[in-house]
Amino acid sequence: MTKERQAEPLATRPNIIYIMSDDHAIRALSAYNSDIAHLAPTPNIDRIAQNGARFDQSFVTNSLCGPSRAAMLTGKFGHKNGFNHNGQLFDGFQPTWPRLLKAHGYTTACIGKWHINLTPDGIDFDHWEVLNDQGEYYNPDFITAQGVKREHGYTTELITQKSLRWLEEQQQSDQPFALLLHHKAPHRNWMPAPQHMRAFEHTTFPVPDNYFDTYEGRAAAAMQTMTIYRDAQEGHDLKMTKGVGETEWREDIWPFLLARLTPEQRQAWDEAYQDRNDWFNANEATMTAEEIAIWKYQRYLQDYLATIKSVDESVGEVLDYLEANGLADNTIVVYTSDQGFYMGEHGWFDKRFMYEESFRAPLLIQYPNRIKPGTVVEHLVQNIDYAPTFLEYAGLDVPADIQGESMVPLLDGESPADWRQSLYYHFYEYPAMHDVTRHYGTRDSRYKLMHFYYDIDEWEFYDIEEDPTEMNNAINDPRYQHEIARLKAEIGKLEAKYDVPPREEWVNLPLEYEPAPT
Ligand code: SGN
Ligand code: CA
């Protein structure tokens, strides 16, 4: 790390606002110009890409909430930071980038979803108000230094208000600050704010070509239980009611969520869905299975994208605040998600798989003092790279055991010759909800090789350029045997580079907790 920057006075060090939503797919962020960008734009989040950089090849290490957060905080893979699946307890003795910043003069805060089962304790953060576990969309409980308190309102908006209030307090101080602003949205079960419940009620979204995928040649894909038209709960997920004129959800596996709404909120909710649900209930008997499956896809996207409208407004409010208070130029603002998500591709919701939609995550970064507006980065980056990037920008040394690479040269528009050419991925949470079996693999700029293990033993190989939706497992295709052998060797190199424990140590390892019933 550069010595001059370490000597920089505190007051000139950049502030950092790290905004992370939960399960925001690239397809649902208009800066990435997807097929639905014009139907459900995110103009405020897009401002970050316009003001700074958009990463087009940004990936996670393990497409699940807790593991992503642990990788982001530590700059290390799960096998090093000890957090491989939701339900584990994050080891709070290890350093995190907020802790290092706090120890070097930054004021730090975390507001919103936390989900690593360790209550913040003042070592990493000066201030925290975090959701309990997954959190709720309405009237959520926040864990604070003073205990747990339930608040009235819509969670995305409450998180935004708390963040703006905390930013306002920082105006009194000349210390730089780092704020981790973590939204619950657009996580399942996709409950929109009152003003957005009907936002997309008349919008018909394009249905992915592989919505009715039959998973030939992909045994693990065939085993999953995250198919919209088969596994999404008709009540809890799709808000479908019992009959014409009724308001009671069909299945409500987690009734405590709806029960949190006040009578006023509940009335607004029922009114917003009544016409659409009545129409469906009146017509269901004459609809084909395929028509019902497509109706469910539309309902899912309408709600998912409606929750993102509130996230987009939140980002707009934060950016407006920075601009209005002269803070924009020297503040790094990041927008990302803990992983990608399926929006009907392969028929799915949820994430977990190393296929593109959940492996890739959005990543936008602005820092007007340093990053050129409209920068597009094509290099392969991963969420372990965030910690070293923030440490370098803050003028601190990057601890030698951090496994990620600082993205600062990429953000400066450079193309380092020794930048990584391949990524390592490992998903461990199985047996568990959604039945995505354990797998690991590698991806380079064009090819992907995965090995699904535990109770199956299946390899998959994709040429992402030729087969971007990963429908043809080319593992036995003679044309690719050379690439497959090369990528198998690459996995070995990555295991050595990242010090992955020997296979015997993890291959049959039981999860240390009982997965919640689906
Ligand atoms: C909840 C969801 C699951 C989801 C996990 C993990 N069910 O259990 O669908 O896969 O979280 O998500 S829910 O109906 O209770 O929302 S993660 O983002 O936290 O990893
Ligand atoms: Ca998530």
Coordinates of C-alpha atoms and ligand atoms in Angstrom, one line a residue:
M1 CA 0.0 0.0 0.0
T2 CA 1.3 3.5 -0.8
K3 CA 2.9 5.2 2.1
E4 CA 1.9 8.7 1.0
R5 CA -1.8 7.9 1.1
Q6 CA -1.4 6.5 4.6
A7 CA -0.1 9.8 5.7
E8 CA -3.1 11.6 4.3
P9 CA -4.9 13.7 6.9
L10 CA -8.2 12.1 8.1
A11 CA -10.3 14.9 6.8
T12 CA -9.3 14.3 3.2
R13 CA -9.9 10.5 3.3
P14 CA -13.0 9.5 1.4
N15 CA -16.3 8.6 3.1
I16 CA -17.8 5.3 2.1
I17 CA -21.4 4.5 1.7
Y18 CA -21.8 0.8 0.9
I19 CA -25.4 0.1 -0.2
M20 CA -26.3 -3.6 -0.6
S21 CA -29.7 -4.9 -1.3
D22 CA -30.7 -8.5 -0.9
D23 CA -31.3 -10.7 -4.0
H24 CA -31.2 -7.9 -6.7
A25 CA -30.8 -9.5 -10.1
I26 CA -28.8 -7.7 -12.8
R27 CA -31.8 -8.1 -15.1
A28 CA -33.7 -5.8 -12.6
L29 CA -31.3 -2.9 -12.8
S30 CA -31.7 -0.8 -15.8
A31 CA -28.0 0.4 -15.9
Y32 CA -27.4 -3.1 -17.2
N33 CA -29.7 -2.5 -20.2
S34 CA -31.7 -5.8 -19.8
D35 CA -34.8 -6.8 -21.7
I36 CA -37.0 -5.2 -18.9
A37 CA -34.9 -2.0 -18.4
H38 CA -37.6 0.1 -20.1
L39 CA -40.5 -1.6 -18.2
A40 CA -39.0 -1.3 -14.7
P41 CA -36.3 1.3 -14.8
T42 CA -34.1 2.1 -11.7
P43 CA -33.1 5.7 -12.6
N44 CA -31.5 6.5 -9.2
I45 CA -29.4 3.4 -8.9
D46 CA -28.3 4.1 -12.5
R47 CA -27.0 7.5 -11.5
I48 CA -24.1 5.7 -9.7
A49 CA -23.1 4.0 -13.0
Q50 CA -23.4 7.4 -14.8
N51 CA -21.4 9.2 -12.1
G52 CA -18.8 6.4 -11.8
A53 CA -18.2 2.8 -12.8
R54 CA -20.3 -0.2 -13.8
F55 CA -18.8 -3.7 -13.4
D56 CA -20.0 -6.1 -16.0
Q57 CA -18.3 -9.2 -14.7
S58 CA -18.9 -9.1 -11.0
F59 CA -19.5 -12.3 -9.1
V60 CA -20.0 -13.8 -5.6
T61 CA -18.0 -16.5 -3.9
N62 CA -21.1 -18.4 -2.8
S63 CA -24.6 -17.3 -3.9
L64 CA -26.2 -17.0 -0.5
C65 CA -26.9 -14.2 1.9
G66 CA -24.8 -14.9 5.0
P67 CA -21.7 -16.3 3.2
S68 CA -21.8 -13.2 0.8
R69 CA -21.8 -10.8 3.7
A70 CA -19.0 -12.7 5.5
A71 CA -16.9 -12.6 2.2
M72 CA -17.6 -8.9 1.7
L73 CA -16.7 -8.0 5.3
T74 CA -13.5 -10.1 5.5
G75 CA -12.2 -10.2 1.9
K76 CA -12.0 -14.0 2.3
F77 CA -13.7 -17.1 1.1
G78 CA -16.0 -19.0 3.5
H79 CA -13.5 -21.7 4.1
K80 CA -11.2 -19.0 5.6
N81 CA -13.7 -16.8 7.4
G82 CA -15.7 -19.8 8.7
F83 CA -19.0 -18.8 7.2
N84 CA -20.2 -21.2 4.5
H85 CA -24.0 -21.4 4.9
N86 CA -26.8 -19.4 6.5
G87 CA -27.3 -20.4 10.1
Q88 CA -23.7 -20.3 11.0
L89 CA -22.4 -17.8 13.6
F90 CA -19.9 -15.3 12.1
D91 CA -16.6 -15.4 14.0
G92 CA -16.5 -11.9 15.5
F93 CA -12.9 -12.1 16.5
Q94 CA -11.7 -11.8 12.9
P95 CA -11.0 -8.4 11.4
T96 CA -13.5 -6.8 9.0
W97 CA -12.9 -3.7 6.8
P98 CA -15.3 -1.6 8.9
R99 CA -13.4 -2.6 12.0
L100 CA -10.0 -1.6 10.4
L101 CA -11.5 1.7 9.3
K102 CA -12.9 2.4 12.7
A103 CA -9.6 1.6 14.3
H104 CA -8.0 4.2 12.0
G105 CA -10.2 7.2 12.6
Y106 CA -13.4 6.5 10.7
T107 CA -16.8 6.6 12.2
T108 CA -18.8 3.5 11.1
A109 CA -22.4 2.4 11.1
C110 CA -24.4 -0.6 9.8
I111 CA -28.1 0.0 9.2
G112 CA -30.5 -2.7 7.8
K113 CA -30.1 -6.4 7.1
W114 CA -27.1 -8.0 8.8
H115 CA -27.9 -11.8 8.9
I116 CA -24.7 -13.3 10.1
N117 CA -26.2 -14.2 13.4
L118 CA -23.7 -12.3 15.4
T119 CA -25.0 -9.2 17.1
P120 CA -22.8 -6.2 16.4
D121 CA -20.9 -5.3 19.5
G122 CA -19.2 -1.9 19.0
I123 CA -15.9 -3.2 17.6
D124 CA -16.8 -2.9 14.0
F125 CA -19.5 -0.2 14.3
D126 CA -20.0 3.0 16.3
H127 CA -23.7 2.7 15.5
W128 CA -25.9 -0.1 14.4
E129 CA -29.6 -0.7 13.8
V130 CA -29.9 -4.1 12.2
L131 CA -32.9 -6.2 11.3
N132 CA -33.5 -9.4 13.2
D133 CA -32.4 -12.3 11.1
Q134 CA -34.1 -12.0 7.7
G135 CA -36.1 -9.0 8.8
E136 CA -39.7 -8.2 7.8
Y137 CA -41.1 -5.9 5.1
Y138 CA -43.5 -4.1 7.4
N139 CA -43.1 -2.9 11.0
P140 CA -39.8 -4.6 11.5
D141 CA -37.8 -5.2 14.7
F142 CA -34.4 -3.5 14.8
I143 CA -31.6 -4.7 17.0
T144 CA -29.7 -1.7 18.5
A145 CA -27.1 -1.2 21.2
Q146 CA -30.1 -0.4 23.5
G147 CA -32.0 -3.6 22.7
V148 CA -34.6 -4.7 20.2
K149 CA -37.3 -2.2 19.1
R150 CA -40.2 -2.6 16.8
E151 CA -40.8 0.3 14.4
H152 CA -43.8 1.3 12.4
G153 CA -43.5 1.6 8.7
Y154 CA -42.1 0.1 5.5
T155 CA -38.7 -1.4 6.1
T156 CA -36.9 0.0 3.0
E157 CA -38.1 3.5 3.9
L158 CA -37.2 3.1 7.6
I159 CA -33.7 2.0 6.7
T160 CA -33.3 5.0 4.4
Q161 CA -34.6 7.5 7.1
K162 CA -32.2 6.0 9.7
S163 CA -29.3 6.3 7.3
L164 CA -30.1 9.9 6.4
R165 CA -30.4 10.7 10.1
W166 CA -27.0 9.1 10.8
L167 CA -25.4 10.9 7.9
E168 CA -26.8 14.2 9.2
E169 CA -25.2 13.5 12.6
Q170 CA -21.8 13.0 10.9
Q171 CA -21.9 16.6 9.6
Q172 CA -20.9 17.7 13.2
S173 CA -17.7 15.6 12.9
D174 CA -14.5 16.0 10.8
Q175 CA -13.9 12.3 10.9
P176 CA -14.5 10.4 7.7
F177 CA -17.4 7.9 7.8
A178 CA -18.3 4.5 6.5
L179 CA -22.0 3.5 6.3
L180 CA -23.1 0.0 5.4
L181 CA -26.7 0.5 4.3
H182 CA -28.2 -2.9 3.8
H183 CA -31.7 -3.3 2.4
K184 CA -33.9 -6.3 3.0
A185 CA -35.6 -5.8 -0.3
P186 CA -36.1 -7.3 -2.8
H187 CA -35.8 -10.6 -0.8
R188 CA -38.6 -13.1 -0.7
N189 CA -41.6 -12.7 -0.1
W190 CA -41.5 -9.6 -2.2
M191 CA -44.0 -7.3 -0.3
P192 CA -44.1 -3.8 -1.9
A193 CA -44.6 -0.5 -0.2
P194 CA -48.3 0.7 -0.2
Q195 CA -47.6 3.3 -2.9
H196 CA -46.0 0.7 -5.2
M197 CA -48.3 -2.3 -4.7
R198 CA -50.0 -1.6 -8.0
A199 CA -47.0 -0.2 -9.9
F200 CA -46.8 -3.0 -12.4
E201 CA -50.3 -4.4 -12.3
H202 CA -50.8 -3.7 -16.0
T203 CA -47.3 -4.5 -17.1
T204 CA -46.6 -7.8 -18.9
F205 CA -43.0 -8.8 -18.6
P206 CA -41.3 -10.9 -21.3
V207 CA -41.1 -14.6 -20.3
P208 CA -37.6 -16.1 -20.5
D209 CA -37.3 -18.6 -23.3
N210 CA -36.2 -21.3 -20.8
Y211 CA -39.1 -20.7 -18.3
F212 CA -40.3 -24.2 -19.0
D213 CA -36.9 -25.8 -18.8
T214 CA -36.9 -29.6 -18.5
Y215 CA -33.3 -29.8 -17.3
E216 CA -31.9 -32.4 -19.8
G217 CA -28.3 -33.2 -19.0
R218 CA -28.4 -31.2 -15.7
A219 CA -29.2 -33.5 -12.8
A220 CA -28.8 -30.9 -10.1
A221 CA -31.0 -28.4 -11.8
A222 CA -33.7 -31.1 -12.0
M223 CA -33.5 -31.7 -8.3
Q224 CA -34.1 -28.1 -7.1
T225 CA -37.3 -26.9 -5.4
M226 CA -37.3 -23.3 -6.5
T227 CA -39.6 -23.4 -9.5
I228 CA -42.1 -20.6 -9.6
Y229 CA -45.0 -22.6 -10.9
R230 CA -44.4 -25.6 -8.6
D231 CA -42.6 -24.4 -5.5
A232 CA -43.6 -20.8 -4.9
Q233 CA -46.2 -20.7 -2.2
E234 CA -49.5 -19.4 -3.6
G235 CA -50.2 -17.3 -0.6
H236 CA -46.9 -16.3 1.0
D237 CA -45.1 -15.7 -2.3
L238 CA -47.7 -15.0 -4.9
K239 CA -50.3 -13.4 -2.6
M240 CA -53.1 -15.4 -4.2
T241 CA -56.4 -15.5 -2.3
K242 CA -58.9 -18.3 -1.6
G243 CA -61.7 -17.1 -3.8
V244 CA -63.5 -14.3 -5.5
G245 CA -64.2 -11.5 -2.9
E246 CA -61.9 -13.1 -0.4
T247 CA -58.8 -11.6 1.1
E248 CA -57.3 -14.6 2.9
W249 CA -54.1 -16.0 1.3
R250 CA -54.3 -19.5 0.0
E251 CA -51.3 -20.8 1.9
D252 CA -49.7 -18.8 4.5
I253 CA -46.7 -20.8 5.8
W254 CA -45.4 -17.8 7.7
P255 CA -48.5 -16.0 8.9
F256 CA -46.5 -13.8 11.2
L257 CA -45.5 -11.7 8.2
L258 CA -49.0 -10.6 7.3
A259 CA -49.9 -10.4 10.9
R260 CA -47.4 -7.6 11.4
L261 CA -49.5 -5.2 9.3
T262 CA -51.7 -2.8 11.1
P263 CA -55.4 -2.9 10.2
E264 CA -54.9 0.2 8.0
Q265 CA -51.9 -1.3 6.3
R266 CA -53.8 -4.6 5.8
Q267 CA -56.8 -2.8 4.3
A268 CA -54.5 -1.0 1.8
W269 CA -52.9 -4.3 1.0
D270 CA -56.2 -6.2 0.4
E271 CA -57.5 -3.3 -1.7
A272 CA -54.4 -3.2 -3.9
Y273 CA -54.6 -6.9 -4.8
Q274 CA -58.4 -7.5 -4.8
D275 CA -59.2 -6.9 -8.5
R276 CA -56.3 -8.9 -9.8
N277 CA -56.9 -11.8 -7.4
D278 CA -60.6 -11.7 -8.1
W279 CA -59.9 -11.9 -11.9
F280 CA -57.6 -14.9 -11.4
N281 CA -60.0 -16.7 -9.0
A282 CA -62.9 -16.2 -11.5
N283 CA -60.8 -17.5 -14.5
E284 CA -58.5 -20.1 -13.0
A285 CA -60.8 -23.0 -13.8
T286 CA -60.6 -22.3 -17.5
M287 CA -56.9 -21.6 -17.7
T288 CA -54.3 -24.1 -18.9
A289 CA -51.5 -25.1 -16.6
E290 CA -49.2 -23.1 -18.9
E291 CA -51.3 -20.0 -18.6
I292 CA -51.4 -20.3 -14.8
A293 CA -47.6 -20.7 -14.7
I294 CA -47.2 -17.6 -16.8
W295 CA -49.7 -15.7 -14.6
K296 CA -47.6 -16.7 -11.6
Y297 CA -44.5 -15.4 -13.3
Q298 CA -46.1 -12.1 -14.0
R299 CA -47.3 -11.8 -10.4
Y300 CA -43.9 -12.7 -9.1
L301 CA -42.1 -10.1 -11.2
Q302 CA -44.7 -7.4 -10.5
D303 CA -44.1 -7.7 -6.8
Y304 CA -40.3 -8.3 -6.9
L305 CA -39.9 -5.2 -9.1
A306 CA -42.3 -3.1 -7.0
T307 CA -40.1 -3.7 -4.0
I308 CA -37.1 -2.5 -6.0
K309 CA -38.9 0.8 -6.7
S310 CA -38.4 1.6 -3.0
V311 CA -34.8 0.6 -3.1
D312 CA -34.3 2.9 -6.1
E313 CA -35.9 5.8 -4.2
S314 CA -33.7 5.1 -1.3
V315 CA -30.5 5.4 -3.4
G316 CA -31.9 8.6 -4.9
E317 CA -32.4 10.1 -1.5
V318 CA -28.9 9.2 -0.4
L319 CA -27.3 10.6 -3.6
D320 CA -29.5 13.8 -3.3
Y321 CA -28.4 14.2 0.3
L322 CA -24.7 13.9 -0.6
E323 CA -25.1 16.4 -3.5
A324 CA -27.0 18.9 -1.4
N325 CA -24.5 18.8 1.4
G326 CA -21.3 19.0 -0.7
L327 CA -20.3 15.5 0.2
A328 CA -20.7 13.8 -3.2
D329 CA -17.2 14.4 -4.6
N330 CA -15.3 12.8 -1.7
T331 CA -17.7 10.0 -0.9
I332 CA -17.4 6.5 -2.5
V333 CA -20.9 5.2 -3.1
V334 CA -21.3 1.5 -3.9
Y335 CA -24.4 -0.3 -5.0
T336 CA -24.5 -4.0 -5.1
S337 CA -26.5 -7.0 -3.9
D338 CA -25.5 -10.0 -1.8
Q339 CA -26.0 -12.2 -4.9
G340 CA -27.9 -12.4 -8.1
F341 CA -31.4 -13.9 -8.4
Y342 CA -33.6 -15.8 -10.8
M343 CA -36.4 -14.0 -12.4
G344 CA -38.0 -17.0 -14.1
E345 CA -34.9 -18.2 -16.0
H346 CA -35.0 -22.0 -15.9
G347 CA -38.4 -21.5 -14.3
W348 CA -36.9 -20.3 -11.0
F349 CA -36.9 -17.8 -8.2
D350 CA -34.1 -17.9 -5.5
K351 CA -30.3 -18.2 -6.2
R352 CA -27.6 -20.7 -4.9
F353 CA -26.5 -22.1 -8.3
M354 CA -23.3 -21.1 -10.0
Y355 CA -25.3 -20.4 -13.2
E356 CA -24.9 -16.8 -14.4
E357 CA -28.2 -15.2 -13.0
S358 CA -27.3 -16.0 -9.4
F359 CA -23.5 -16.1 -9.6
R360 CA -23.2 -12.6 -11.1
A361 CA -24.2 -9.6 -9.0
P362 CA -24.7 -5.9 -9.9
L363 CA -21.8 -3.7 -8.9
L364 CA -21.8 0.1 -9.4
I365 CA -19.3 2.5 -7.7
Q366 CA -19.0 6.3 -7.9
Y367 CA -16.3 8.4 -6.4
P368 CA -16.2 11.6 -8.3
N369 CA -12.9 12.7 -7.0
R370 CA -11.2 9.7 -8.4
I371 CA -13.4 7.6 -10.8
K372 CA -14.2 8.8 -14.3
P373 CA -17.9 9.0 -15.1
G374 CA -19.2 6.3 -17.3
T375 CA -16.3 3.8 -16.6
V376 CA -17.2 0.2 -17.6
V377 CA -15.1 -2.5 -16.1
E378 CA -15.0 -5.9 -17.8
H379 CA -12.4 -7.6 -15.6
L380 CA -13.5 -10.5 -13.4
V381 CA -14.1 -9.3 -9.9
Q382 CA -15.6 -11.0 -6.8
N383 CA -17.1 -9.8 -3.5
I384 CA -13.8 -10.7 -1.7
D385 CA -12.4 -7.7 -3.6
Y386 CA -14.5 -5.1 -1.8
A387 CA -12.6 -5.1 1.5
P388 CA -9.1 -4.5 0.0
T389 CA -10.6 -1.8 -2.3
F390 CA -12.1 0.1 0.6
L391 CA -9.0 -0.3 2.7
E392 CA -6.8 1.1 -0.1
Y393 CA -9.1 4.0 -0.7
A394 CA -9.0 4.8 3.0
G395 CA -5.2 4.8 2.9
L396 CA -4.7 1.7 5.0
D397 CA -2.5 -1.4 4.6
V398 CA -4.3 -4.4 3.2
P399 CA -3.7 -7.4 5.6
A400 CA -1.7 -10.1 3.9
D401 CA -4.2 -12.8 4.5
I402 CA -7.0 -11.0 2.6
Q403 CA -7.8 -13.2 -0.5
G404 CA -9.4 -10.5 -2.7
E405 CA -7.6 -8.0 -4.8
S406 CA -8.0 -4.2 -4.7
M407 CA -10.2 -3.0 -7.6
V408 CA -8.6 0.5 -7.4
P409 CA -6.5 0.0 -10.5
L410 CA -9.6 -1.1 -12.5
L411 CA -11.5 1.9 -11.2
D412 CA -8.5 4.1 -12.3
G413 CA -9.1 2.7 -15.8
E414 CA -6.0 0.5 -15.8
S415 CA -5.8 -3.1 -17.1
P416 CA -3.3 -4.8 -14.9
A417 CA -1.5 -7.6 -16.8
D418 CA -1.6 -9.9 -13.8
W419 CA -5.4 -9.5 -13.0
R420 CA -7.1 -12.8 -12.2
Q421 CA -8.2 -14.8 -15.2
S422 CA -10.6 -17.2 -13.4
L423 CA -12.9 -17.3 -10.4
Y424 CA -13.5 -19.9 -7.7
Y425 CA -17.0 -20.6 -6.4
H426 CA -18.3 -23.0 -3.8
F427 CA -21.9 -23.5 -2.6
Y428 CA -22.3 -25.6 0.6
E429 CA -25.9 -25.2 1.9
Y430 CA -27.4 -28.7 1.3
P431 CA -29.5 -30.5 2.4
A432 CA -31.5 -27.4 2.9
M433 CA -34.3 -25.3 1.6
H434 CA -34.6 -25.3 -2.2
D435 CA -32.6 -28.4 -2.6
V436 CA -29.7 -27.1 -4.6
T437 CA -27.0 -29.6 -4.0
R438 CA -23.4 -28.7 -3.1
H439 CA -21.1 -27.6 -5.9
Y440 CA -17.9 -25.8 -6.7
G441 CA -16.3 -24.7 -9.9
T442 CA -14.5 -22.1 -11.9
R443 CA -15.4 -19.6 -14.6
D444 CA -13.1 -17.6 -16.8
S445 CA -14.1 -14.9 -19.3
R446 CA -15.8 -17.5 -21.5
Y447 CA -16.1 -21.0 -20.0
K448 CA -17.5 -22.5 -16.8
L449 CA -16.9 -25.9 -15.2
M450 CA -18.9 -27.0 -12.2
H451 CA -18.9 -30.2 -10.1
F452 CA -22.1 -31.1 -8.2
Y453 CA -21.4 -33.4 -5.3
Y454 CA -22.7 -34.7 -1.9
D455 CA -25.4 -37.1 -3.0
I456 CA -24.7 -36.9 -6.7
D457 CA -21.5 -36.7 -8.7
E458 CA -22.1 -34.7 -11.9
W459 CA -19.9 -32.3 -13.9
E460 CA -21.3 -29.5 -16.1
F461 CA -19.5 -27.4 -18.6
Y462 CA -20.7 -24.4 -20.5
D463 CA -19.4 -22.2 -23.3
I464 CA -21.1 -19.0 -22.0
E465 CA -20.5 -17.1 -25.3
E466 CA -22.3 -19.8 -27.3
D467 CA -24.8 -20.8 -24.7
P468 CA -25.4 -17.8 -22.4
T469 CA -28.5 -19.3 -20.8
E470 CA -26.6 -22.5 -19.9
M471 CA -29.0 -25.0 -21.4
N472 CA -26.5 -27.4 -23.0
N473 CA -24.2 -29.2 -20.6
A474 CA -21.3 -29.7 -22.9
I475 CA -19.3 -31.9 -20.6
N476 CA -19.3 -34.8 -23.1
D477 CA -18.9 -32.7 -26.2
P478 CA -15.7 -33.7 -28.0
R479 CA -15.1 -30.1 -29.1
Y480 CA -14.6 -29.0 -25.6
Q481 CA -12.5 -31.7 -24.0
H482 CA -9.3 -29.6 -24.2
E483 CA -11.0 -26.7 -22.4
I484 CA -12.6 -29.0 -19.8
A485 CA -9.2 -30.5 -19.0
R486 CA -7.7 -27.0 -18.7
L487 CA -10.5 -25.9 -16.4
K488 CA -10.2 -29.0 -14.2
A489 CA -6.5 -28.2 -13.8
E490 CA -7.5 -24.5 -13.1
I491 CA -9.7 -25.6 -10.2
G492 CA -6.7 -27.4 -8.7
K493 CA -4.7 -24.2 -9.1
L494 CA -7.4 -22.1 -7.5
E495 CA -7.8 -24.6 -4.6
A496 CA -4.0 -24.2 -4.0
K497 CA -4.1 -20.4 -4.4
Y498 CA -7.0 -19.9 -2.0
D499 CA -5.9 -22.7 0.4
V500 CA -9.1 -24.7 0.1
P501 CA -9.0 -27.6 2.6
P502 CA -8.5 -31.1 1.2
R503 CA -11.6 -32.5 -0.4
E504 CA -11.9 -35.3 2.3
E505 CA -12.5 -32.5 4.9
W506 CA -15.5 -31.0 3.2
V507 CA -17.1 -33.4 0.8
N508 CA -19.5 -35.0 3.2
L509 CA -19.5 -32.5 6.0
P510 CA -22.9 -32.2 7.6
L511 CA -24.4 -28.8 8.1
E512 CA -24.4 -28.0 11.8
Y513 CA -28.0 -26.9 11.9
E514 CA -31.4 -28.2 11.0
P515 CA -32.6 -26.4 7.9
A516 CA -36.0 -24.7 8.3
P517 CA -38.9 -26.7 6.8
T518 CA -40.0 -25.5 3.4
Ligands
SGN1 C1 -35.5 -17.5 3.3 C2 -36.4 -17.7 2.1 C3 -35.7 -18.6 1.1 C4 -34.3 -18.1 0.9 C5 -33.5 -18.1 2.2 C6 -32.1 -17.6 2.1 N1 -37.7 -18.1 2.4 O1 -35.5 -18.7 4.1 O2 -36.4 -18.6 -0.1 O3 -33.6 -19.0 0.0 O4 -34.2 -17.1 3.0 O5 -32.1 -16.3 1.5 S1 -38.7 -17.0 3.0 O6 -40.0 -17.3 2.5 O7 -38.7 -17.2 4.5 O8 -38.3 -15.7 2.6 S2 -30.8 -15.4 1.8 O9 -30.8 -14.3 0.9 O10 -31.0 -14.9 3.2 O11 -29.7 -16.2 1.7
CA2 CA -29.7 -12.7 -0.4

